[in-house]
Tab-separated table of C-alpha atoms and ligand atoms in Angstrom:
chain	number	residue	atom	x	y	z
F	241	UNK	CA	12.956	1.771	-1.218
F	242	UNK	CA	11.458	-0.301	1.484
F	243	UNK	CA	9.800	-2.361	-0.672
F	244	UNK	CA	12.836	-4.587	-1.046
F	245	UNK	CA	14.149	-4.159	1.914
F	246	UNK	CA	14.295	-6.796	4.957
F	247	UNK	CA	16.021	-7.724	7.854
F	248	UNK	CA	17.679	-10.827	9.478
F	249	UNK	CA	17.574	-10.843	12.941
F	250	UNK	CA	20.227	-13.415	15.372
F	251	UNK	CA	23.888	-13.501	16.201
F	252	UNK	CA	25.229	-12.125	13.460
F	253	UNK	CA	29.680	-13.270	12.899
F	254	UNK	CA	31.450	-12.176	9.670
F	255	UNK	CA	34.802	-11.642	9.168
F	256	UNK	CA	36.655	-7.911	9.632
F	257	UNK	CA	39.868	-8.921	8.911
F	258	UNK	CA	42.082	-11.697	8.423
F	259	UNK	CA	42.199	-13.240	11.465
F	260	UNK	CA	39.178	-10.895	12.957
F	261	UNK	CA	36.031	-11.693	13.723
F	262	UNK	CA	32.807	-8.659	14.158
F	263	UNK	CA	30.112	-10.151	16.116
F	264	UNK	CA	26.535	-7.991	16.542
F	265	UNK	CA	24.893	-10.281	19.246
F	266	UNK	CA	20.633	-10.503	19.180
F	267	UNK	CA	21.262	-7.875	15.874
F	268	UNK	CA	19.555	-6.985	12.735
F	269	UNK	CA	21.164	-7.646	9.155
F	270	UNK	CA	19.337	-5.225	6.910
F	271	UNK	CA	19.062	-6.127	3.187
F	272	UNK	CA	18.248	-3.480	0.366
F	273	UNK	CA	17.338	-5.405	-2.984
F	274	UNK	CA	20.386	-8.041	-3.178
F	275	UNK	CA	23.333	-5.889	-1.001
F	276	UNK	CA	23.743	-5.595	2.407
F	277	UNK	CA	22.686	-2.524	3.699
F	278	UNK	CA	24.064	-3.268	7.641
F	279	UNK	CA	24.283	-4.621	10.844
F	280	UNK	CA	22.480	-3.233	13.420
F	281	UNK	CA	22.190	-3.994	17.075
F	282	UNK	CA	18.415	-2.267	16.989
F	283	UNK	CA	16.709	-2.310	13.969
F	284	UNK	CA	17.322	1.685	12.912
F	285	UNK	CA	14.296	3.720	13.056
F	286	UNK	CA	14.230	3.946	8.828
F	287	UNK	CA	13.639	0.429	8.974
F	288	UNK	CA	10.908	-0.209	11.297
F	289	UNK	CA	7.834	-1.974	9.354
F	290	UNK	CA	9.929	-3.891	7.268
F	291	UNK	CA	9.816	-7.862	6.933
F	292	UNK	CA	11.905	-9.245	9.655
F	293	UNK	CA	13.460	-12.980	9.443
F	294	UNK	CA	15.640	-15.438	11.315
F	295	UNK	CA	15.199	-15.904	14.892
F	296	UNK	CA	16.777	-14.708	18.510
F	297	UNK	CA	19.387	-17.017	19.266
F	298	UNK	CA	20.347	-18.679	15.552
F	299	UNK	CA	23.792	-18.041	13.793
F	300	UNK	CA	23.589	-15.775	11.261
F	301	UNK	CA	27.049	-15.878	8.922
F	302	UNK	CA	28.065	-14.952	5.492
F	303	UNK	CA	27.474	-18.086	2.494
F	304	UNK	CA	30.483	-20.059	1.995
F	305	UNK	CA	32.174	-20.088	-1.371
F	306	UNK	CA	33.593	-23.150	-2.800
F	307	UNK	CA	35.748	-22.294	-5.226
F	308	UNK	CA	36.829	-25.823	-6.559
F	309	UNK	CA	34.698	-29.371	-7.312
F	310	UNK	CA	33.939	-31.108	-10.265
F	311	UNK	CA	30.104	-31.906	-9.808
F	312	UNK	CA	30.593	-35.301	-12.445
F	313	UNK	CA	33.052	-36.485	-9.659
F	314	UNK	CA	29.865	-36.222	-6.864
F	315	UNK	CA	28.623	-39.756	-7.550
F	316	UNK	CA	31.753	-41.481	-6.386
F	317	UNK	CA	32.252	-39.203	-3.183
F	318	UNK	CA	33.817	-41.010	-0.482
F	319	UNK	CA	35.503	-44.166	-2.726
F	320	UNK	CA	38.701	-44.616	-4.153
F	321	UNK	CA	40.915	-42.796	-1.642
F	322	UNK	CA	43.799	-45.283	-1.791
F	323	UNK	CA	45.071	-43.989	-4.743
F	324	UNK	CA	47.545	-40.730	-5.662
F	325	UNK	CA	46.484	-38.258	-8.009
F	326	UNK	CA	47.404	-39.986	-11.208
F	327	UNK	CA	46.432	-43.211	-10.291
F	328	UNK	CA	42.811	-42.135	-8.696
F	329	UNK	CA	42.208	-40.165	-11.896
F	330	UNK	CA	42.574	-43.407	-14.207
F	331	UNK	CA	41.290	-45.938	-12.067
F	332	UNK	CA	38.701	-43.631	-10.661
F	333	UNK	CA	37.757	-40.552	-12.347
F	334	UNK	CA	38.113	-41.095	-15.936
F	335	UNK	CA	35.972	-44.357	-16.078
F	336	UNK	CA	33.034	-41.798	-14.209
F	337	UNK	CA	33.737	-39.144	-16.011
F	338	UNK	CA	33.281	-41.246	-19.679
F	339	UNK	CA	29.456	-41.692	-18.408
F	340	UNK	CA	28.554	-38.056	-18.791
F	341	UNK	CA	28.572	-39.002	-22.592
F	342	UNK	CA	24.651	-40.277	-21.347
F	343	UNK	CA	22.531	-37.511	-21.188
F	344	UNK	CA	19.640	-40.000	-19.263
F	345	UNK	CA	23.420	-40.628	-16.488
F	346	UNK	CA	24.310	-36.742	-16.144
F	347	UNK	CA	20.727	-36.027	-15.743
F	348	UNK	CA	20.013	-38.612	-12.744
F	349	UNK	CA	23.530	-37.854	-11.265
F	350	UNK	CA	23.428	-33.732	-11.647
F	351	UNK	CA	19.948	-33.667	-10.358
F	352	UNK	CA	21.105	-35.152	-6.760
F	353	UNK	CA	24.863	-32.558	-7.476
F	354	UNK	CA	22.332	-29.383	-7.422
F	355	UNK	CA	20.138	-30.399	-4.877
F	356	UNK	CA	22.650	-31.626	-2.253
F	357	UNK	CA	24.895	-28.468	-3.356
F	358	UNK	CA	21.930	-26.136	-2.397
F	359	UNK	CA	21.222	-27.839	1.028
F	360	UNK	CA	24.808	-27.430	1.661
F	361	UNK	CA	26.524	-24.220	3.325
F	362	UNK	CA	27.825	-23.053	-0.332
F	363	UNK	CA	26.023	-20.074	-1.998
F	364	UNK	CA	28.803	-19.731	-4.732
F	365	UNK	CA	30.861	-22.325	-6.419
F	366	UNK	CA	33.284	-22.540	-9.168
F	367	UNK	CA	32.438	-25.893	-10.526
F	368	UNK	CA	34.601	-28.220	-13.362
F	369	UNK	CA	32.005	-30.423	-15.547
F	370	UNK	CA	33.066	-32.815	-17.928
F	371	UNK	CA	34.508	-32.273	-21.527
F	372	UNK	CA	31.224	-33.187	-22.860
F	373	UNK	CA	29.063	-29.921	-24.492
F	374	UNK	CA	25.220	-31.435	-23.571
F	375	UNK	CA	26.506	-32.542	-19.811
F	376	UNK	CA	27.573	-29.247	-18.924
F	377	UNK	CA	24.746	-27.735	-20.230
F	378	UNK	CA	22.760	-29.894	-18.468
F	379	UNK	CA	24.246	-29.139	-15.151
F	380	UNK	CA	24.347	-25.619	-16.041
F	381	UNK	CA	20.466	-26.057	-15.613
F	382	UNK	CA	20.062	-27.747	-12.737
F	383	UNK	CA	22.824	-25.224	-11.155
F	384	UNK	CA	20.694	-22.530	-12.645
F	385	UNK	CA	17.263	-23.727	-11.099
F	386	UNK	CA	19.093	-23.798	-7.345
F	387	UNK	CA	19.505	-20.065	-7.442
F	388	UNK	CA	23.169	-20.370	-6.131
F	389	UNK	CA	25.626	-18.860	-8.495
F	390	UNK	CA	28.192	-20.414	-9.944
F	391	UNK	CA	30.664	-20.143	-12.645
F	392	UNK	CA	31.056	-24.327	-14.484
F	393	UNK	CA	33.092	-25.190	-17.254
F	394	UNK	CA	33.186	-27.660	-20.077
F	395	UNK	CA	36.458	-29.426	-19.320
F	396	UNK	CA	39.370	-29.486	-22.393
F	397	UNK	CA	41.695	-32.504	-22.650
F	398	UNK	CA	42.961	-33.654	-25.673
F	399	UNK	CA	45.884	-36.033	-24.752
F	400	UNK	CA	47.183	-38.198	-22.250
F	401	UNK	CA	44.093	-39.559	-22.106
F	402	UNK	CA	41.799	-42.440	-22.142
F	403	UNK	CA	40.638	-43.020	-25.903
F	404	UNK	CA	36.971	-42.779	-23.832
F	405	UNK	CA	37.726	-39.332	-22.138
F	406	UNK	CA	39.598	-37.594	-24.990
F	407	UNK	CA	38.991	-34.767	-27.321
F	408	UNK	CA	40.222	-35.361	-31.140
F	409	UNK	CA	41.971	-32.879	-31.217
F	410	UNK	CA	42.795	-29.381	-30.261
F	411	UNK	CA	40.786	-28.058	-32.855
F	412	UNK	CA	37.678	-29.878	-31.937
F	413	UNK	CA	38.235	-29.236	-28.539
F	414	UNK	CA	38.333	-25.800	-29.370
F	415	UNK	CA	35.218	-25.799	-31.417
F	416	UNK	CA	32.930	-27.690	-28.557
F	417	UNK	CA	33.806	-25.161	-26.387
F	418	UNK	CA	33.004	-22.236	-28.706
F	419	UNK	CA	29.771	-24.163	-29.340
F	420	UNK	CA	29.330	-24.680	-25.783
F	421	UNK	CA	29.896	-20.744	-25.356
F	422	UNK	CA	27.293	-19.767	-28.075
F	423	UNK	CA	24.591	-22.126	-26.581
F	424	UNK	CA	25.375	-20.676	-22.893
F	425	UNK	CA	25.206	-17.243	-23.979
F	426	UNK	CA	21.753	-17.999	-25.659
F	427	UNK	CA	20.207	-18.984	-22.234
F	428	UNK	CA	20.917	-16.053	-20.868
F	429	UNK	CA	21.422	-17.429	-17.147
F	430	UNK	CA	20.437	-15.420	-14.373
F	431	UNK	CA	23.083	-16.841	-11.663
F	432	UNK	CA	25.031	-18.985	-14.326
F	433	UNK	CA	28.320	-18.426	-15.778
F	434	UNK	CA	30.592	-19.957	-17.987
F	435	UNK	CA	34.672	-20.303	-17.065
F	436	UNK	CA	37.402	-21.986	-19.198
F	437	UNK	CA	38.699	-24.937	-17.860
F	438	UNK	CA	41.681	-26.964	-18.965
F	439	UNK	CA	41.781	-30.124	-16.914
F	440	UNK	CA	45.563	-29.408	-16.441
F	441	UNK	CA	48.726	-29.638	-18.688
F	442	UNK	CA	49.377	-33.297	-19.180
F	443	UNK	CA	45.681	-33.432	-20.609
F	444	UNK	CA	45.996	-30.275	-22.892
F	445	UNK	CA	48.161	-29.948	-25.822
F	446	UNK	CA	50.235	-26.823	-26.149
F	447	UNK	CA	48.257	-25.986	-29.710
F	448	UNK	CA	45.035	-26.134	-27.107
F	449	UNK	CA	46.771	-24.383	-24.653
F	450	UNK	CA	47.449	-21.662	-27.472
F	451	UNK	CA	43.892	-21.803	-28.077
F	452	UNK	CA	41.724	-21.221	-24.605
F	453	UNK	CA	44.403	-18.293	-23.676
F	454	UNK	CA	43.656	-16.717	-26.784
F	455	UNK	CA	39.953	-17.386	-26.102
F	456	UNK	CA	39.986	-16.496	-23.211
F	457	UNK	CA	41.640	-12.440	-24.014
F	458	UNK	CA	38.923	-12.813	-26.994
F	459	UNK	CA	36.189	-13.137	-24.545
F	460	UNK	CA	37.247	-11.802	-21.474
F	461	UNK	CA	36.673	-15.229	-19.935
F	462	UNK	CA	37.792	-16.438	-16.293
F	463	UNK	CA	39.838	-19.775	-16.365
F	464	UNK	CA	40.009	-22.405	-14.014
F	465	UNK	CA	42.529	-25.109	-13.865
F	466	UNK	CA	45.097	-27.585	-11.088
F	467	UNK	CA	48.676	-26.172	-10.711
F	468	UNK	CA	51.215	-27.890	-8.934
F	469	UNK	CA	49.153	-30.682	-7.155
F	470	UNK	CA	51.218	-33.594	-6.531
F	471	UNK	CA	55.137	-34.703	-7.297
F	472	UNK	CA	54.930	-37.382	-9.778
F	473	UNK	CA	52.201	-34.350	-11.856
F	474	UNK	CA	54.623	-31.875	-11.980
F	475	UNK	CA	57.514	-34.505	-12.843
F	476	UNK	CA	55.532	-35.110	-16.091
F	477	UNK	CA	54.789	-31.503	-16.564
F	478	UNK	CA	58.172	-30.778	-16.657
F	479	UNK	CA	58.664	-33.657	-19.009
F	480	UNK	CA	56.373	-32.887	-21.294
F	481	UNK	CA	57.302	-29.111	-21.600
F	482	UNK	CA	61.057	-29.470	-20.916
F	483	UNK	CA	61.119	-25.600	-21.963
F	484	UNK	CA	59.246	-24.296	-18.698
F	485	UNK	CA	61.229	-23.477	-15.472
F	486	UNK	CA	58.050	-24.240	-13.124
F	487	UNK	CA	54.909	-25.347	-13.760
F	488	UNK	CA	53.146	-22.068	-14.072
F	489	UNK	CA	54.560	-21.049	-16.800
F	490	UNK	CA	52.597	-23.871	-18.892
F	491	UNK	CA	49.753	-21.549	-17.994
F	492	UNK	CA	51.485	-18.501	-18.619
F	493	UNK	CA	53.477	-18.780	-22.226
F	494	UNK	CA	49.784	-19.168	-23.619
F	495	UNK	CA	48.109	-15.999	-22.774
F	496	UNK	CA	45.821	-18.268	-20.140
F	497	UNK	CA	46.671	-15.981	-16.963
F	498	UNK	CA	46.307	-12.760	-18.965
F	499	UNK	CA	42.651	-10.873	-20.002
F	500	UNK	CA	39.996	-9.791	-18.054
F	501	UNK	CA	38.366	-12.538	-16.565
F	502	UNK	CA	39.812	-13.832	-13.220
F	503	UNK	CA	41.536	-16.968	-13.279
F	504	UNK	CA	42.001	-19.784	-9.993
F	505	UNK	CA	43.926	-22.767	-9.989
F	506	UNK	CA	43.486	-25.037	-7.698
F	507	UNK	CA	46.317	-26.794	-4.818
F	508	UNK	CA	49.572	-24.458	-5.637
F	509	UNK	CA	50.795	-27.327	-2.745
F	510	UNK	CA	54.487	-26.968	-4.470
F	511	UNK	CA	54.767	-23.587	-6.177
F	512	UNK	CA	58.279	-22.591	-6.286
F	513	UNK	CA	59.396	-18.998	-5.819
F	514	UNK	CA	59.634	-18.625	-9.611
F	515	UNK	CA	55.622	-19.859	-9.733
F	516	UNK	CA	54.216	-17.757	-6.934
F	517	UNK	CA	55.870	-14.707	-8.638
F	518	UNK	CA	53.739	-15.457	-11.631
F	519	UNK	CA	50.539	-16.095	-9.499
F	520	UNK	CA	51.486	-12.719	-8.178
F	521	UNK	CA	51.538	-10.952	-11.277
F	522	UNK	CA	48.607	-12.511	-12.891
F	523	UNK	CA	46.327	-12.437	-9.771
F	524	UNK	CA	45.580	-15.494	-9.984
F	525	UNK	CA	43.433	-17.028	-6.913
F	526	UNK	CA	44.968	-20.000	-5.382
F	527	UNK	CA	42.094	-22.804	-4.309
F	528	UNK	CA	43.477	-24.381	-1.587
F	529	UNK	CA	41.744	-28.003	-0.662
F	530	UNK	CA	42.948	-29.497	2.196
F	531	UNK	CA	41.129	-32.612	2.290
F	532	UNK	CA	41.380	-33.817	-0.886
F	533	UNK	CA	44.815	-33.106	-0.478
F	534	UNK	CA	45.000	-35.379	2.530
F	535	UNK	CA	42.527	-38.090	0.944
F	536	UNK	CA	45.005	-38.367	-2.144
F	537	UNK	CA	48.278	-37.958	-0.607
F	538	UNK	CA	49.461	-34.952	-2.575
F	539	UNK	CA	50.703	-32.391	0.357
F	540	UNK	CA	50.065	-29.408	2.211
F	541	UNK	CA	49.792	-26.095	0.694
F	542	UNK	CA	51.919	-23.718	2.266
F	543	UNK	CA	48.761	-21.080	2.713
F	544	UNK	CA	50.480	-18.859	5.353
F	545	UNK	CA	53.116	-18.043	2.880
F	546	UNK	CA	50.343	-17.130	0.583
F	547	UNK	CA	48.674	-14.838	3.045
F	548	UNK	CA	51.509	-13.239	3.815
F	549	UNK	CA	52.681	-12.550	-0.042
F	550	UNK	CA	49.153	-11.269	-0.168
F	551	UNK	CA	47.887	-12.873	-2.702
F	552	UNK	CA	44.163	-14.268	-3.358
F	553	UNK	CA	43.170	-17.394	-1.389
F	554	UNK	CA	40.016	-19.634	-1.486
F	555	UNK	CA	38.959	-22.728	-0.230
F	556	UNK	CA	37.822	-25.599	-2.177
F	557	UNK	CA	36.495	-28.854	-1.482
F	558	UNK	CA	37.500	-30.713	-4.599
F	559	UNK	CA	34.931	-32.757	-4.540
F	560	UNK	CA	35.675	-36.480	-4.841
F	561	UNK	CA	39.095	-35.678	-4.294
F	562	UNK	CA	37.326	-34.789	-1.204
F	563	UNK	CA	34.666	-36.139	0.146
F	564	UNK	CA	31.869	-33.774	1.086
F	565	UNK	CA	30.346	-30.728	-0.005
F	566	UNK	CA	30.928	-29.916	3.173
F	567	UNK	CA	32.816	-26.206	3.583
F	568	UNK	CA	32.697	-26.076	7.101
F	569	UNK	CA	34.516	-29.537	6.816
F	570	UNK	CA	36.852	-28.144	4.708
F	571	UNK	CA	37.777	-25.229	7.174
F	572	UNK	CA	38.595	-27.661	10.064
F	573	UNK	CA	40.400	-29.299	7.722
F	574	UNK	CA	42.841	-26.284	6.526
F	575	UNK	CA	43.215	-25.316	9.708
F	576	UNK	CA	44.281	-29.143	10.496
F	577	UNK	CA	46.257	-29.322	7.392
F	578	UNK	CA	48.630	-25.671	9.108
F	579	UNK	CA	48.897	-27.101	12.072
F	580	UNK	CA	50.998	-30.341	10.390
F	581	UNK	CA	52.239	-28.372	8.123
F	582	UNK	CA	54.056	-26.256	11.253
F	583	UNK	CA	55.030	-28.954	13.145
F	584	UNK	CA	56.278	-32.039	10.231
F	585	UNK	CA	57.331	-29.469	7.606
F	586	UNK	CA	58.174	-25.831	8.515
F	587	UNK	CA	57.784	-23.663	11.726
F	588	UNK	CA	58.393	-20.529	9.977
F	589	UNK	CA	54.634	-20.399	8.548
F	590	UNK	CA	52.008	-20.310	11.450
F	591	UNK	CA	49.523	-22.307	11.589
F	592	UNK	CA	45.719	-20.841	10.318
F	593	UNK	CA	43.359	-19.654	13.290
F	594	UNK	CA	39.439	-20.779	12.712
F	595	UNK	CA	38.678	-17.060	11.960
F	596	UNK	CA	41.395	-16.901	9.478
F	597	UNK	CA	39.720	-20.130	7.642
F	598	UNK	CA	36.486	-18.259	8.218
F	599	UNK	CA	37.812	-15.432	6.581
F	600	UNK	CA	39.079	-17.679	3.190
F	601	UNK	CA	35.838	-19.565	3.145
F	602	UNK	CA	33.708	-16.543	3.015
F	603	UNK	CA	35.804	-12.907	1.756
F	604	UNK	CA	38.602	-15.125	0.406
F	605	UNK	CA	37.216	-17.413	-2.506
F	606	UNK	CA	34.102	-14.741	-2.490
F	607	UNK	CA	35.586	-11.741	-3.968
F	608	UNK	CA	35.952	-14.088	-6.756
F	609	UNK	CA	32.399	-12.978	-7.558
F	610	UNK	CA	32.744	-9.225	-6.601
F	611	UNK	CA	31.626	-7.606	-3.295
F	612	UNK	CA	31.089	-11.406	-1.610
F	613	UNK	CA	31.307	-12.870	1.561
F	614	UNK	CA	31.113	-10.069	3.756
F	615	UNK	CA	28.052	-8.158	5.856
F	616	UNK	CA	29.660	-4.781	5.033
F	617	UNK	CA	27.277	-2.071	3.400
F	618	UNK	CA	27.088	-2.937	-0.637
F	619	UNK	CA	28.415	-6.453	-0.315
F	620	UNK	CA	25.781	-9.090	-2.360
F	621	UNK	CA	23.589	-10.550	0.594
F	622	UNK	CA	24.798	-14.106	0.930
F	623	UNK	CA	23.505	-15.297	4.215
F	624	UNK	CA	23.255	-18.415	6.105
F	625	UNK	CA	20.688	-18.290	9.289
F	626	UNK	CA	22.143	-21.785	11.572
F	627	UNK	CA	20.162	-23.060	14.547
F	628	UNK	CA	23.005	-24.667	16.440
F	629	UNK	CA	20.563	-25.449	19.669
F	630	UNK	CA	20.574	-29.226	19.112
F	631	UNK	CA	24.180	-28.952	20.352
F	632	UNK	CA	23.854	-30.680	23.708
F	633	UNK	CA	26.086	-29.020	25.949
F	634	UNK	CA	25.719	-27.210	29.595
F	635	UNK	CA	27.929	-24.219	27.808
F	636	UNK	CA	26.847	-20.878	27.238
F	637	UNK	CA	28.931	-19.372	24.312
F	638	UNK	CA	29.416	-16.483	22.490
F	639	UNK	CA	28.473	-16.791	19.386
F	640	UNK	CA	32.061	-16.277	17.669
F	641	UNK	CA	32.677	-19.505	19.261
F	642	UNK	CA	29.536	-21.007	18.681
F	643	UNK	CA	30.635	-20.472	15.022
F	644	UNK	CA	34.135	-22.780	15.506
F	645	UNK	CA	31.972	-24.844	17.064
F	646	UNK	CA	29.582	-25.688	14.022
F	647	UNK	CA	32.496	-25.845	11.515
F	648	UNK	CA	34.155	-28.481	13.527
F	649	UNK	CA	31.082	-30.516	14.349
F	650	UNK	CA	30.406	-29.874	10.721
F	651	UNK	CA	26.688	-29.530	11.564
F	652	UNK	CA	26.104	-32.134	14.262
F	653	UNK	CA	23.742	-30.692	16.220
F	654	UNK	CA	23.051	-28.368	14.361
F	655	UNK	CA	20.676	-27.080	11.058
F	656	UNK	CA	21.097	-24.811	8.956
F	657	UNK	CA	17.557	-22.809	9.048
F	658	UNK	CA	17.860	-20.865	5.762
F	659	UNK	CA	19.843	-19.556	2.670
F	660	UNK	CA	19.767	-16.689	0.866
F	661	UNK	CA	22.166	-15.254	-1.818
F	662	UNK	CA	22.135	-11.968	-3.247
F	663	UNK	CA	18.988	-11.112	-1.305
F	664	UNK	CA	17.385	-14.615	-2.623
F	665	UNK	CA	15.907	-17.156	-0.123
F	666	UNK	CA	16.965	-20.276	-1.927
F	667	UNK	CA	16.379	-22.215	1.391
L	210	LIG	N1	44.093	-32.850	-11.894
L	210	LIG	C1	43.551	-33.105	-13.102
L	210	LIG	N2	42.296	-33.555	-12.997
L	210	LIG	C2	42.022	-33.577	-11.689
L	210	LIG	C3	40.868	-33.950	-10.951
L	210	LIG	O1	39.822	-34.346	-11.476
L	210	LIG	N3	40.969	-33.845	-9.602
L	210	LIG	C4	42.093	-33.400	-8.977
L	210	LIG	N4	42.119	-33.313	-7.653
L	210	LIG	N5	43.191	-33.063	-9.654
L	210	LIG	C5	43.157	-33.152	-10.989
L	211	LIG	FE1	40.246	-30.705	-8.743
């Protein structure tokens, strides 16, 4: 049992609760085969012998889990942000998107996705590709060789699109991604899984709609998708199905929330009543991403509200509606994103502590997996070791704070000294 056993040894933070941090100072994470077996201030006398990592005095924290990007959209990071959603996604995105059609393209820009990806904080990711078969594929390989799991979908959109960046129809959108299914499940991935992804309404017909829920219950597939993003998008949703009371229910009336497989959509910045009681039902995870939601003007999602309602919440960087891969950037920013929120919008929901964006970053978006983003016993071993002693400072912190410290310095000064998940050093 030994064998695969070993232990991390630093200042090891993770999240107890909500808006709790644990903290074992100078401790020992012990790892049995890919689960956590615990944290230990000594290293127990069962344990003694066994291969011991990390380093007195580095950061030792859960992986973060990003649980929305579109890796096509990585090339353009950082341009475009003058735009709202609609706007950015036809004068931006599409024209982008269209060059995944290149295999020689997706394979030059995916290779520099999955290696900045891995060199980030994120161990898991739920990750939209384009709606081309081969491209996905193809990043379904690189994402493969990182050894960070991830689920990435071939993206459907069959109208209300560019001639360049649309399906035929509904029924050849619906046949790629059967195709696309077959050839995945032929691989036999290791870390690598397949989700459904619908861009969003106004790009998916309701006969296609009809077609990935019932997919989706055939298969027991998880589903990804945008609800509620921005004003003038749900405007045209309602236009376009003038039979729905929210936008939700687009998702809903076609068997997409319902099945086994999990299903997130990301923003939820203007779900009404009606809407969250659906997300409710359907336990659907709610990918909140603050700074794309800054960067393209679309609003603030009311995540306390969320919290309290108890439903699921993750954190997503929507990369290039955001800029960086960047999770600990995207913590600073939710928390940011409450705090306006409280004081522009509405004081009844509190703004988010940094342990409480902690807490979505890591348990939040990871139970999507399972047993993620947590150091308690049986939880996968997702672990990132961070030297933060380039941090020039005559301060002598704990290391809970040390933690806020290196989200909202987003790394300055600091490095992160290696990555494991599920009991893997991919770093
Ligand atoms: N809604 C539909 N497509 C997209 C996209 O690519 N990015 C964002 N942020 N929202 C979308
Ligand atoms: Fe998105």
């Amino acid at each position: 049992m030994l064998q695969n056993a070993f232990a991390i040894h630093g200042d090891i933070v993770w999240s107890k609760s909500l808006d709790q941090l644990e903290c074992v100072p100078d401790g020992y994470l012990v790892v049995v085969g890919d689960q956590v077996q615990g944290v230990y201030p000594q290293l127990p006398d069962e344990y003694q012998g066994i291969h011991v990592e990390g380093q007195a005095g580095h950061l030792v924290i859960p992986g973060l889990n990003d649980i929305h990007l579109h890796a096509p959209q990585y090339a353009f990071r950082g341009l475009g942000m003058d735009l709202e959603l609609l706007d950015w996604l036809n004068t931006h995105t599409f024209p982008e998107e269209r060059k995944y059609a290149d295999l020689d393209y997706a394979g030059r820009a995916y290779d520099i996705f999955a290696d900045d990806l891995l060199h980030s904080p994120t161990t898991r990711a739920v990750v939209f590709g384009t709606m081309h078969v081969e491209a996905t594929e193809l990043l379904m390989d690189r994402l493969e060789a990182t050894g960070l799991v991830t689920y990435v979908g071939k993206v459907n959109m069959d109208r209300n699109s560019p001639d360049y960046l649309c399906e035929k129809d509904a029924a050849s959108s619906l046949a790629d991604t059967r195709r696309w299914l077959d050839n995945v499940e032929r691989k036999h991935y290791q870390h690598t899984r397949p989700i459904l992804t619908p861009r969003f309404t106004p790009t998916c017909s309701d006969e296609l709609m009809a077609g990935l829920g019932q997919l989706k219950q055939e298969r027991g597939l998880p589903l990804q998708s945008h609800l509620s993003e921005n004003l003038s998008e749900i405007d045209w949703v309602h236009g376009l199905c003038p039979w729905s009371s929210c936008y939700g229910q687009t998702y809903e009336r076609f068997g997409q929330l319902d099945g086994d497989g999990k299903v997130v959509m990301a923003h939820c910045n203007y779900s009404t009543d009606e809407e969250i009681d659906i997300l409710k039902r359907h336990d659907v995870y709610v990918a909140t991403c603050p700074q794309s939601n800054m960067q393209l003007s679309s609003g603030i999602a009311p995540i306390r509200r969320y919290l309290d309602e108890g439903m699921h919440v993750g954190l997503g960087t929507d990369v290039a509606g955001g800029a960086t891969l960047s999770m600990f950037r995207a913590m600073a920013d939710l928390v940011g994103c409450s705090k306006l929120r409280w004081r522009l919008v509405d004081q009844s929901l509190t703004p988010l502590s940094p342990a409480e964006a902690f807490y979505i970053a890591t348990v939040g978006g990871g139970s999507f997996f399972g047993k993620v983003g947590s150091f308690r016993k049986g939880y996968q071993a997702d672990i990132l070791v961070l030297d933060d002693s380039g941090v020039r400072t005559p301060l002598d912190l704990d290391p809970t704070l040390r933690l806020e410290r290196y989200a909202y310095l987003d790394e300055e000064g600091g490095r992160m000294a290696q990555k494991y998940v599920a009991g893997r050093r991919v770093l």
